Amino acid sequence: MITATQIRGARAMIGMSIEELAAASGLPVETVTALEKGEFEGEPHALFDVRSTLEAHGIIFLSSGNQDEGGPGIRLRARISTDDGIRPENLNAANDD
C-alpha cells in the first residue's frame, strides 16, 4: 500500500502535474486529486493505476521498514546511461576537451 504523501512526492519528484498523471494513468483528474488527499476507499484499481504509472516513470516506492529510520518513502530508480564516456586507453589530444 502506498500513501497519499508518497503519491504527491513522487509526482513532484518527476515534475508531473496532476493533469499529466491523470492522463498517463487513464483516470479522471478528480480521482487522482482524491488519491493525493488520502481518499482511497472504493478506488483500489485507481491506486494501482497511479502506482504503476509512477513506477513506469522511474519511481520506487519504499515501505516502512525498508530503511533504518523513518516510514514509507520514495526514490528515483537509477538511470542507466549508455554513454560510459571515454575509456582511459582511448584518451588522446583529439578528444581532450
XYZ file of N, CA, C and O in Angstrom:
388
model
N 0.842 -1.178 0.000
C 0.000 0.000 0.000
C 0.886 1.240 0.000
O 1.885 1.288 0.700
N 0.544 2.206 -0.798
C 1.279 3.462 -0.809
C 0.417 4.536 -0.160
O -0.802 4.390 -0.056
N 1.046 5.611 0.271
C 0.331 6.673 0.962
C 0.083 7.857 0.029
O 0.729 7.995 -1.012
N -0.831 8.716 0.447
C -1.127 9.932 -0.309
C 0.121 10.808 -0.403
O 0.399 11.395 -1.451
N 0.886 10.859 0.660
C 2.119 11.655 0.671
C 3.122 11.114 -0.336
O 3.795 11.882 -1.028
N 3.228 9.808 -0.445
C 4.131 9.215 -1.426
C 3.691 9.562 -2.850
O 4.531 9.840 -3.706
N 2.405 9.551 -3.107
C 1.912 9.893 -4.438
C 2.259 11.343 -4.768
O 2.799 11.630 -5.837
N 1.962 12.257 -3.850
C 2.273 13.675 -4.084
C 3.771 13.890 -4.271
O 4.211 14.605 -5.164
N 4.559 13.243 -3.424
C 6.007 13.391 -3.505
C 6.585 12.810 -4.786
O 7.473 13.398 -5.405
N 6.077 11.671 -5.194
C 6.557 11.025 -6.420
C 6.242 11.896 -7.628
O 7.088 12.090 -8.511
N 5.041 12.423 -7.659
C 4.640 13.274 -8.778
C 5.512 14.521 -8.830
O 5.992 14.909 -9.899
N 5.775 15.113 -7.677
C 6.634 16.296 -7.626
C 8.069 15.955 -8.023
O 8.729 16.726 -8.719
N 8.552 14.791 -7.592
C 9.927 14.397 -7.869
C 10.205 14.290 -9.366
O 11.295 14.613 -9.828
N 9.214 13.839 -10.125
C 9.425 13.692 -11.563
C 8.852 14.864 -12.356
O 8.884 14.858 -13.588
N 8.333 15.880 -11.649
C 7.848 17.084 -12.314
C 6.585 16.871 -13.126
O 6.413 17.474 -14.187
N 5.695 16.050 -12.621
C 4.469 15.719 -13.340
C 3.290 16.425 -12.667
O 3.156 16.382 -11.449
N 2.445 17.065 -13.454
C 1.256 17.718 -12.897
C 0.182 16.673 -12.616
O 0.251 15.539 -13.105
N -0.826 17.076 -11.852
C -1.949 16.178 -11.587
C -2.622 15.796 -12.906
O -2.980 14.642 -13.121
N -2.769 16.765 -13.782
C -3.401 16.504 -15.073
C -2.596 15.498 -15.897
O -3.168 14.611 -16.537
N -1.280 15.633 -15.885
C -0.422 14.699 -16.626
C -0.495 13.294 -16.037
O -0.549 12.310 -16.773
N -0.502 13.206 -14.708
C -0.604 11.898 -14.061
C -1.963 11.262 -14.364
O -2.042 10.064 -14.651
N -3.008 12.060 -14.318
C -4.341 11.536 -14.629
C -4.388 11.002 -16.059
O -4.873 9.893 -16.303
N -3.872 11.772 -17.001
C -3.879 11.340 -18.407
C -3.044 10.080 -18.598
O -3.470 9.140 -19.282
N -1.860 10.035 -17.993
C -0.965 8.885 -18.158
C -1.536 7.618 -17.528
O -1.289 6.513 -18.010
N -2.303 7.776 -16.455
C -2.865 6.613 -15.778
C -4.277 6.280 -16.254
O -4.851 5.277 -15.825
N -4.829 7.129 -17.113
C -6.166 6.877 -17.643
C -7.286 7.130 -16.647
O -8.353 6.528 -16.746
N -7.037 8.013 -15.692
C -8.024 8.314 -14.656
C -8.482 9.762 -14.746
O -7.750 10.615 -15.242
N -9.652 10.063 -14.212
C -10.078 11.462 -14.146
C -9.210 12.246 -13.158
O -8.709 11.682 -12.169
N -9.047 13.522 -13.412
C -8.257 14.390 -12.524
C -8.820 14.341 -11.110
O -8.060 14.323 -10.131
N -10.120 14.278 -10.975
C -10.757 14.256 -9.652
C -10.339 13.024 -8.852
O -10.168 13.094 -7.635
N -10.172 11.901 -9.531
C -9.767 10.664 -8.854
C -8.334 10.774 -8.354
O -8.033 10.414 -7.215
N -7.449 11.313 -9.190
C -6.047 11.481 -8.771
C -5.972 12.469 -7.608
O -5.245 12.243 -6.635
N -6.746 13.536 -7.677
C -6.784 14.513 -6.583
C -7.254 13.854 -5.295
O -6.668 14.077 -4.222
N -8.277 13.023 -5.387
C -8.780 12.313 -4.197
C -7.715 11.373 -3.634
O -7.524 11.311 -2.413
N -7.000 10.666 -4.499
C -5.935 9.770 -4.031
C -4.841 10.550 -3.315
O -4.301 10.096 -2.305
N -4.512 11.729 -3.828
C -3.479 12.551 -3.193
C -3.940 13.122 -1.853
O -3.121 13.561 -1.059
N -5.237 13.131 -1.621
C -5.782 13.576 -0.335
C -5.964 12.419 0.632
O -6.394 12.607 1.756
N -5.677 11.196 0.168
C -5.796 10.027 1.030
C -7.161 9.384 1.001
O -7.486 8.572 1.864
N -7.963 9.722 0.035
C -9.311 9.166 -0.079
C -9.271 7.944 -0.994
O -9.599 8.007 -2.166
N -8.830 6.798 -0.438
C -8.618 5.586 -1.223
C -9.839 4.681 -1.294
O -9.889 3.783 -2.116
N -10.816 4.856 -0.415
C -11.945 3.935 -0.352
C -12.641 3.840 -1.708
O -12.973 4.836 -2.327
N -12.871 2.619 -2.131
C -13.580 2.379 -3.378
C -12.747 2.614 -4.627
O -13.272 2.596 -5.728
N -11.442 2.831 -4.473
C -10.579 3.131 -5.620
C -9.357 2.221 -5.703
O -8.272 2.681 -6.043
N -9.455 0.913 -5.410
C -8.246 0.080 -5.444
C -7.613 0.010 -6.829
O -6.386 0.017 -6.948
N -8.426 -0.031 -7.879
C -7.865 -0.074 -9.234
C -7.184 1.248 -9.573
O -6.151 1.278 -10.226
N -7.736 2.351 -9.091
C -7.155 3.664 -9.356
C -5.794 3.791 -8.670
O -4.839 4.305 -9.252
N -5.708 3.314 -7.451
C -4.442 3.349 -6.723
C -3.394 2.515 -7.447
O -2.242 2.936 -7.600
N -3.786 1.357 -7.937
C -2.878 0.501 -8.705
C -2.424 1.209 -9.983
O -1.247 1.172 -10.338
N -3.358 1.855 -10.688
C -3.026 2.545 -11.937
C -2.047 3.695 -11.700
O -1.098 3.879 -12.464
N -2.274 4.459 -10.638
C -1.370 5.579 -10.315
C 0.003 5.049 -9.945
O 1.025 5.555 -10.418
N 0.034 4.034 -9.112
C 1.323 3.456 -8.708
C 2.086 2.929 -9.926
O 3.277 3.198 -10.082
N 1.420 2.198 -10.782
C 2.058 1.638 -11.981
C 2.604 2.740 -12.887
O 3.704 2.615 -13.431
N 1.832 3.797 -13.038
C 2.267 4.913 -13.883
C 3.504 5.578 -13.310
O 4.469 5.848 -14.037
N 3.502 5.837 -12.013
C 4.661 6.481 -11.384
C 5.892 5.574 -11.432
O 7.006 6.040 -11.672
N 5.694 4.286 -11.238
C 6.820 3.347 -11.327
C 7.380 3.308 -12.747
O 8.596 3.201 -12.930
N 6.513 3.405 -13.729
C 6.970 3.427 -15.128
C 7.787 4.679 -15.434
O 8.601 4.686 -16.358
N 7.586 5.721 -14.634
C 8.354 6.962 -14.803
C 9.581 7.009 -13.890
O 10.190 8.059 -13.719
N 9.933 5.885 -13.275
C 11.184 5.804 -12.529
C 11.077 5.900 -11.025
O 12.095 5.972 -10.336
N 9.877 5.894 -10.468
C 9.724 5.988 -9.021
C 9.781 4.595 -8.398
O 9.199 3.644 -8.915
N 10.465 4.497 -7.276
C 10.478 3.287 -6.460
C 9.808 3.644 -5.137
O 10.190 4.621 -4.487
N 8.795 2.887 -4.768
C 8.100 3.121 -3.502
C 8.747 2.276 -2.419
O 8.970 1.079 -2.600
N 9.055 2.916 -1.290
C 9.673 2.236 -0.155
C 8.638 2.109 0.952
O 8.016 3.096 1.330
N 8.458 0.907 1.457
C 7.529 0.741 2.571
C 8.260 1.008 3.873
O 9.489 1.020 3.921
N 7.520 1.233 4.920
C 8.175 1.435 6.197
C 8.839 0.124 6.567
O 8.296 -0.951 6.334
N 10.052 0.206 7.040
C 10.816 -0.990 7.342
C 11.889 -1.259 6.310
O 12.760 -2.071 6.541
N 11.836 -0.572 5.165
C 12.874 -0.725 4.147
C 14.140 0.041 4.513
O 15.182 -0.210 3.949
N 14.031 0.965 5.420
C 15.164 1.806 5.788
C 15.393 1.702 7.290
O 14.540 1.226 8.039
N 16.559 2.155 7.751
C 16.854 2.113 9.177
C 15.920 3.009 9.976
O 15.512 2.682 11.068
N 15.608 4.185 9.429
C 14.753 5.140 10.124
C 13.639 5.592 9.209
O 13.735 5.506 7.997
N 12.615 6.121 9.813
C 11.540 6.717 9.033
C 10.516 5.714 8.553
O 10.643 4.516 8.719
N 9.509 6.268 7.922
C 8.425 5.439 7.424
C 8.519 5.266 5.927
O 9.604 5.241 5.353
N 7.366 5.163 5.285
C 7.338 4.959 3.846
C 7.981 6.125 3.112
O 7.945 7.265 3.588
N 8.549 5.854 1.959
C 9.204 6.899 1.180
C 9.223 6.575 -0.291
O 8.583 5.628 -0.747
N 9.977 7.383 -1.021
C 10.125 7.199 -2.461
C 11.566 7.487 -2.844
O 12.297 8.142 -2.099
N 11.952 7.000 -3.986
C 13.237 7.365 -4.568
C 13.153 7.157 -6.069
O 12.272 6.471 -6.563
N 14.099 7.759 -6.787
C 14.170 7.573 -8.227
C 15.013 6.351 -8.537
O 16.037 6.121 -7.895
N 14.578 5.588 -9.504
C 15.359 4.450 -9.981
C 16.630 4.988 -10.618
O 16.626 6.036 -11.251
N 17.713 4.273 -10.442
C 18.981 4.682 -11.040
C 18.831 4.716 -12.549
O 18.286 3.792 -13.151
N 19.296 5.787 -13.140
C 19.239 5.917 -14.595
C 20.371 5.101 -15.195
O 21.512 5.163 -14.754
N 20.057 4.339 -16.208
C 21.077 3.553 -16.889
C 21.491 4.332 -18.121
O 20.688 4.599 -19.003
N 22.736 4.721 -18.154
C 23.246 5.503 -19.270
C 24.018 4.609 -20.217
O 24.803 3.758 -19.799
N 23.805 4.817 -21.494
C 24.569 4.063 -22.491
C 25.880 4.754 -22.807
O 26.729 4.196 -23.485
N 26.055 5.975 -22.301
C 27.284 6.724 -22.537
C 28.210 6.538 -21.343
O 28.021 7.130 -20.300
N 29.206 5.683 -21.505
C 30.153 5.425 -20.425
C 31.347 6.363 -20.482
O 32.299 6.199 -19.724
N 31.314 7.330 -21.395
C 32.432 8.243 -21.535
C 33.543 7.621 -22.360
O 33.349 6.650 -23.083
N 34.713 8.191 -22.229
C 35.866 7.708 -22.988
C 36.710 6.837 -22.073
O 37.084 7.239 -20.976
N 36.994 5.659 -22.525
C 37.836 4.751 -21.743
C 39.259 5.311 -21.684
O 39.725 5.936 -22.640
N 39.961 5.105 -20.600
C 41.303 5.657 -20.435
C 42.259 5.330 -21.584
O 43.046 6.179 -22.005
N 42.170 4.135 -22.104
C 43.084 3.768 -23.178
C 42.782 4.485 -24.483
O 43.584 4.494 -25.406
N 41.608 5.121 -24.571
C 41.251 5.858 -25.777
C 41.461 7.366 -25.672
O 41.127 8.102 -26.590
N 41.953 7.820 -24.535
C 42.214 9.247 -24.355
C 43.397 9.689 -25.205
O 44.419 9.013 -25.264
N 43.224 10.824 -25.875
C 44.325 11.407 -26.654
C 44.054 12.890 -26.842
O 43.039 13.410 -26.396
N 44.946 13.585 -27.511
C 44.812 15.025 -27.705
C 43.593 15.379 -28.530
O 43.010 16.449 -28.374
N 43.137 14.495 -29.407
C 41.985 14.779 -30.266
C 40.687 14.853 -29.470
O 39.762 15.564 -29.835
N 40.579 14.118 -28.364
C 39.341 14.153 -27.577
C 39.542 14.818 -26.216
O 38.767 14.605 -25.300
N 40.549 15.646 -26.092
C 40.856 16.348 -24.848
C 40.100 17.674 -24.811
O 40.501 18.657 -25.398
N 38.961 17.687 -24.144
C 38.152 18.916 -24.033
C 38.214 19.486 -22.665
O 38.039 18.984 -21.678
